[in-house]
Amino acid sequence: MKSTKKLLALLLALVLVLAACGPTTTPEEPTKPTEGETPTEPTEPTEPTGEEPTGEETPEDPAVAGVQKFADAETLVVGAPELSGDYINGFGNSSYDVWIKNLIGTYGGELGYATIYSNANGEFVNNPTVQAQDPEVTTNADGSKTYRFFLKDGLVWNDGTPITAKDYVFGTFFTSSPEWGTTGSQNNNSGEDLVGFVDYNEGKTRTFPGLNLVDEKTFEITLDASKVPYFFETALVATSPTPMHRYAPNLDIVGSELVVEEGYTVTDADKALLVTGQEDVVEAAKTTHDAEVKAVTDAANATPEEETEETKAAKEAAQKVLDDFNALVEAGTLQETLDAANAEGGTPLDPKLDTLVKTKLALTAEETKLAGYKDGTIELEPINLLMTAAANDIAYTYRFKPDVTAGPYNFVSLENGMAKVTLNDKFVGNASGKKPTIKNVIVQTVQATIDVDLVIAGTVDLAPGVIEGAKINKAKQTPDKVGMATYYRNGYGVMPILTHMGATQHKGVRQAIAYSLDRTGFVQTIAEGYGTVVNGAFGVDQWEYVDATEEGKLDDLINYTVNVTAANAALDTTPYKFEKDGTTPWDAEKAATEFASNSDGFSYWRYDAEGNQLRVIHEGTVDNTVTDLINTQLPNNAKAVGMQYIINAVDFATLLNHYYYPKTDDKEAPTVFNMGNGFGTPNDPYYSWHSSQIGAGNLSNVNDPELDKVLDTMRKADATDRETWLNGWVTFQHWYNENMPAIPLYGNEYHDIHTSRVQGLETTPFYDWSYVITNLTLAQ
């Protein structure tokens, strides 16, 4: 449902999320967290110099001077490394976009009129601006639990339309629907904790017993008996409104059923909207297919600086893929060829050919559907037609430019790397009834390496989540120009790993990577005293970490550091134990000798019995200090254990796409990334690591039945049973530390560095600047 818990699936992990890079501005990702609560994604790094600022006047950096200033008396400008432009939940965007979602209310939470929200201390509390009274809670005879909510009068959308109980239940009806599941969204499981979710989600019925509209100001949410008790139970029923009159104006809700509005007949306009939406779907499928074709074509036509047998073979292989694909298209046998390859005993297609065939078939299927909608050969039931049209409209239009919202600001535009919002005069206030006073807010894309310099210059007002010691120290040398808010990060720097594909599907490979990285030196270089190495999936200010540390329950966690012997031992547990012939045992001493004498030309790699080389592809973002530092260590250190480690720097959007939507059949696909990961609120590892969350928040695709048992048990603790929760949390941390589904790098302090004119900035690990916008003012 559109509840705190929801984005939990997507963001709790990326909670990861998703965050993709390293230092500087915060929050992953996706993961991740709950819909409408905590961001969890990336942070882009900057280049620490390691030098102490002298305080002397230095010439202005041309890069700083070249950035246009948009800050004025009515406009707050916040710097961000990159914007994705997704402004509704479900499509895995960065924390920088979450800032905008918070401001316009589409992320939920306190500023999105959530019934229950996570406050600045990470506690779930009722929202008195929304609720007329505390919810009534009833435990039913079948073990399910019903929460009845009562809304206050006076809440309206920015177009003046009253917000009613219908809007509060519609969001979950919509995101849990089969139609929404076809859009590629990652929150189609939003109502999974409610009674009747499975049948509704699978399209067997339009009735959803876990949701009940009582009247305009009253509604009920019923948790399935299998989902209670839950340690963070109120998070499961926290919900925010979705503008039903904008999403699906001709649908209605009667009790627990989604229906076509009484007396309404599908019109030509509805059919036209269906066609328009399907045209968007076709265009997206075409873009995907064309990109795959281009990638193979570019590989076939590559002109390397030095032509070798290897590069020549790669070009020839790519050309063969193109030739084979074109032949299949001409013969009209794409589906037959794919079926034969996937049949028992069939010969798998080349991974790149497989991708071309699948994306072409997907495109053809969507084109066929479009043609059927146009000529009437495909007829849908009225409710199916209206929901399909609505889902496509929201996924391909509203998602990028939300027009009807309820937050303190209205979306204006995303152009030229700047997202702009302006005050919504219909907003009635946060939980305390407070409204923002700053008229305009701009989130502006800036180079991460100069974000603090831009604040010092007054070009940008705020650089949130800075972690690099060099930049923090530079800011401290100019107290007359800048101020800063400092707090422990609710997250950590991390290298997420895909555990279901490539070499990293093997635990020993993941451990060997960790044993090839000097994390202590890494943190000293990046944070310069403002961070510390961590050995699990936690932030240093979490109550679980504090309590477990005091009790010595984390003392035996493995402290991974560069250790060739341990790395080799780990790799010897994997299939990569042979030389190139697939039979001769790989020799650690031979590797050590070659590495010592010729590390640059090292070629004594490990192979499995089938002759597959041990290769790991890692992606980080460009102009990223963390990526650069990893690149100075891992590729070379990994040689010593026979592992070829390749790091590619890409733009943030590309990295997120590869992380969220990995190509399991592509041997060149990245399976390791580097990013910052902000934890969701509540921080329940279930959403990031449980096998049921694969395709949602479990972005690493972990599938471990024993871990599932641990996560299921700990979350079943009563809200007052901290001991059961903590014991489960400690067990999870030990599992994580041994299995390395991600490599933790550092826990650290965040520094929100701002111009002196920004007043009232008091951020916390759980509330970044966008949550406290109602407290901010601009001094004149």
Short mmCIF file of N, CA, C and O in Angstrom, two decimals, residues 409-452:
data_model
loop_
_atom_site.label_atom_id
_atom_site.label_comp_id
_atom_site.label_asym_id
_atom_site.label_seq_id
_atom_site.Cartn_x
_atom_site.Cartn_y
_atom_site.Cartn_z
N TYR A 409 5.14 21.89 -1.59
CA TYR A 409 5.55 22.54 -2.84
C TYR A 409 4.89 21.86 -4.03
O TYR A 409 4.51 20.68 -3.98
N ASN A 410 4.77 22.63 -5.11
CA ASN A 410 4.27 22.11 -6.38
C ASN A 410 5.44 21.90 -7.33
O ASN A 410 6.37 22.72 -7.37
N PHE A 411 5.39 20.82 -8.09
CA PHE A 411 6.44 20.57 -9.07
C PHE A 411 6.30 21.57 -10.21
O PHE A 411 5.20 21.84 -10.70
N VAL A 412 7.43 22.12 -10.64
CA VAL A 412 7.44 23.08 -11.75
C VAL A 412 8.08 22.46 -12.98
O VAL A 412 7.47 22.38 -14.05
N SER A 413 9.32 22.00 -12.84
CA SER A 413 10.00 21.47 -14.02
C SER A 413 11.29 20.76 -13.64
O SER A 413 11.82 20.93 -12.55
N LEU A 414 11.76 19.95 -14.58
CA LEU A 414 13.11 19.39 -14.53
C LEU A 414 13.73 19.68 -15.89
O LEU A 414 13.41 19.03 -16.88
N GLU A 415 14.59 20.67 -15.93
CA GLU A 415 15.21 21.10 -17.18
C GLU A 415 16.64 21.52 -16.91
O GLU A 415 16.95 22.11 -15.87
N ASN A 416 17.49 21.21 -17.86
CA ASN A 416 18.89 21.64 -17.78
C ASN A 416 19.55 21.26 -16.46
O ASN A 416 20.31 22.03 -15.87
N GLY A 417 19.23 20.06 -15.99
CA GLY A 417 19.84 19.58 -14.76
C GLY A 417 19.35 20.25 -13.50
O GLY A 417 20.01 20.21 -12.46
N MET A 418 18.18 20.88 -13.57
CA MET A 418 17.62 21.55 -12.38
C MET A 418 16.17 21.15 -12.19
O MET A 418 15.35 21.27 -13.10
N ALA A 419 15.86 20.66 -10.99
CA ALA A 419 14.49 20.38 -10.61
C ALA A 419 13.98 21.56 -9.79
O ALA A 419 14.61 21.96 -8.82
N LYS A 420 12.84 22.13 -10.21
CA LYS A 420 12.31 23.32 -9.55
C LYS A 420 10.93 23.04 -8.96
O LYS A 420 10.10 22.39 -9.58
N VAL A 421 10.71 23.55 -7.75
CA VAL A 421 9.40 23.48 -7.11
C VAL A 421 9.08 24.85 -6.52
O VAL A 421 9.98 25.65 -6.25
N THR A 422 7.79 25.10 -6.34
CA THR A 422 7.37 26.37 -5.75
C THR A 422 6.26 26.12 -4.75
O THR A 422 5.57 25.08 -4.81
N LEU A 423 6.07 27.05 -3.82
CA LEU A 423 5.13 26.85 -2.70
C LEU A 423 3.73 26.46 -3.14
O LEU A 423 3.18 27.01 -4.10
N ASN A 424 3.14 25.52 -2.42
CA ASN A 424 1.75 25.12 -2.60
C ASN A 424 0.92 25.82 -1.54
O ASN A 424 1.02 25.51 -0.34
N ASP A 425 0.10 26.76 -1.95
CA ASP A 425 -0.66 27.55 -0.96
C ASP A 425 -1.80 26.76 -0.35
O ASP A 425 -2.48 27.25 0.56
N LYS A 426 -2.02 25.54 -0.82
CA LYS A 426 -3.09 24.71 -0.26
C LYS A 426 -2.58 23.80 0.86
O LYS A 426 -3.37 23.14 1.54
N PHE A 427 -1.27 23.75 1.06
CA PHE A 427 -0.70 22.89 2.09
C PHE A 427 -1.06 23.41 3.47
O PHE A 427 -0.84 24.59 3.78
N VAL A 428 -1.60 22.53 4.33
CA VAL A 428 -2.07 22.99 5.64
C VAL A 428 -1.02 22.88 6.73
O VAL A 428 -1.20 23.38 7.83
N GLY A 429 0.09 22.18 6.44
CA GLY A 429 1.16 22.12 7.42
C GLY A 429 1.67 20.72 7.69
O GLY A 429 1.04 19.71 7.35
N ASN A 430 2.84 20.66 8.34
CA ASN A 430 3.39 19.36 8.74
C ASN A 430 2.65 18.87 9.99
O ASN A 430 1.60 19.39 10.35
N ALA A 431 3.21 17.92 10.70
CA ALA A 431 2.53 17.37 11.87
C ALA A 431 2.29 18.41 12.95
O ALA A 431 1.39 18.27 13.77
N SER A 432 3.12 19.45 12.95
CA SER A 432 2.95 20.54 13.92
C SER A 432 2.15 21.70 13.36
O SER A 432 2.00 22.74 14.01
N GLY A 433 1.67 21.54 12.14
CA GLY A 433 0.91 22.60 11.50
C GLY A 433 1.77 23.69 10.89
O GLY A 433 1.27 24.74 10.50
N LYS A 434 3.07 23.43 10.80
CA LYS A 434 3.98 24.45 10.29
C LYS A 434 4.11 24.36 8.78
O LYS A 434 4.18 23.27 8.21
N LYS A 435 4.19 25.53 8.13
CA LYS A 435 4.32 25.60 6.68
C LYS A 435 5.66 26.22 6.31
O LYS A 435 6.21 27.02 7.06
N PRO A 436 6.21 25.87 5.15
CA PRO A 436 7.47 26.48 4.73
C PRO A 436 7.26 27.93 4.31
O PRO A 436 6.15 28.34 3.95
N THR A 437 8.33 28.70 4.36
CA THR A 437 8.25 30.12 3.97
C THR A 437 9.11 30.44 2.75
O THR A 437 8.94 31.49 2.14
N ILE A 438 10.04 29.58 2.42
CA ILE A 438 10.88 29.81 1.24
C ILE A 438 10.03 29.54 0.00
O ILE A 438 9.49 28.45 -0.16
N LYS A 439 9.94 30.51 -0.89
CA LYS A 439 9.02 30.42 -2.02
C LYS A 439 9.42 29.34 -3.03
O LYS A 439 8.57 28.56 -3.48
N ASN A 440 10.69 29.29 -3.40
CA ASN A 440 11.14 28.39 -4.44
C ASN A 440 12.32 27.55 -3.96
O ASN A 440 13.16 28.02 -3.20
N VAL A 441 12.38 26.32 -4.43
CA VAL A 441 13.52 25.47 -4.16
C VAL A 441 14.00 24.87 -5.49
O VAL A 441 13.18 24.42 -6.30
N ILE A 442 15.30 24.91 -5.69
CA ILE A 442 15.90 24.30 -6.87
C ILE A 442 16.93 23.27 -6.42
O ILE A 442 17.77 23.57 -5.57
N VAL A 443 16.83 22.07 -6.95
CA VAL A 443 17.88 21.08 -6.77
C VAL A 443 18.66 21.08 -8.08
O VAL A 443 18.13 20.71 -9.13
N GLN A 444 19.91 21.52 -8.00
CA GLN A 444 20.70 21.77 -9.20
C GLN A 444 21.85 20.76 -9.31
O GLN A 444 22.58 20.51 -8.36
N THR A 445 22.00 20.19 -10.49
CA THR A 445 23.11 19.27 -10.73
C THR A 445 24.43 20.05 -10.76
O THR A 445 24.57 21.02 -11.50
N VAL A 446 25.36 19.63 -9.91
CA VAL A 446 26.68 20.27 -9.88
C VAL A 446 27.74 19.18 -9.80
O VAL A 446 27.46 18.05 -9.40
N GLN A 447 28.95 19.50 -10.17
CA GLN A 447 30.04 18.54 -10.04
C GLN A 447 30.29 18.29 -8.56
O GLN A 447 30.47 19.22 -7.78
N ALA A 448 30.32 17.01 -8.21
CA ALA A 448 30.51 16.66 -6.80
C ALA A 448 31.84 17.17 -6.27
O ALA A 448 31.98 17.45 -5.07
N THR A 449 32.81 17.31 -7.14
CA THR A 449 34.14 17.72 -6.69
C THR A 449 34.19 19.18 -6.25
O THR A 449 35.12 19.58 -5.58
N ILE A 450 33.19 19.97 -6.64
CA ILE A 450 33.22 21.40 -6.30
C ILE A 450 31.97 21.85 -5.55
O ILE A 450 31.73 23.05 -5.42
N ASP A 451 31.18 20.92 -5.03
CA ASP A 451 29.93 21.33 -4.40
C ASP A 451 30.16 22.25 -3.20
O ASP A 451 29.47 23.27 -3.04
N VAL A 452 31.16 21.93 -2.37
CA VAL A 452 31.44 22.79 -1.21
C VAL A 452 32.02 24.13 -1.66
O VAL A 452 31.71 25.17 -1.08
#
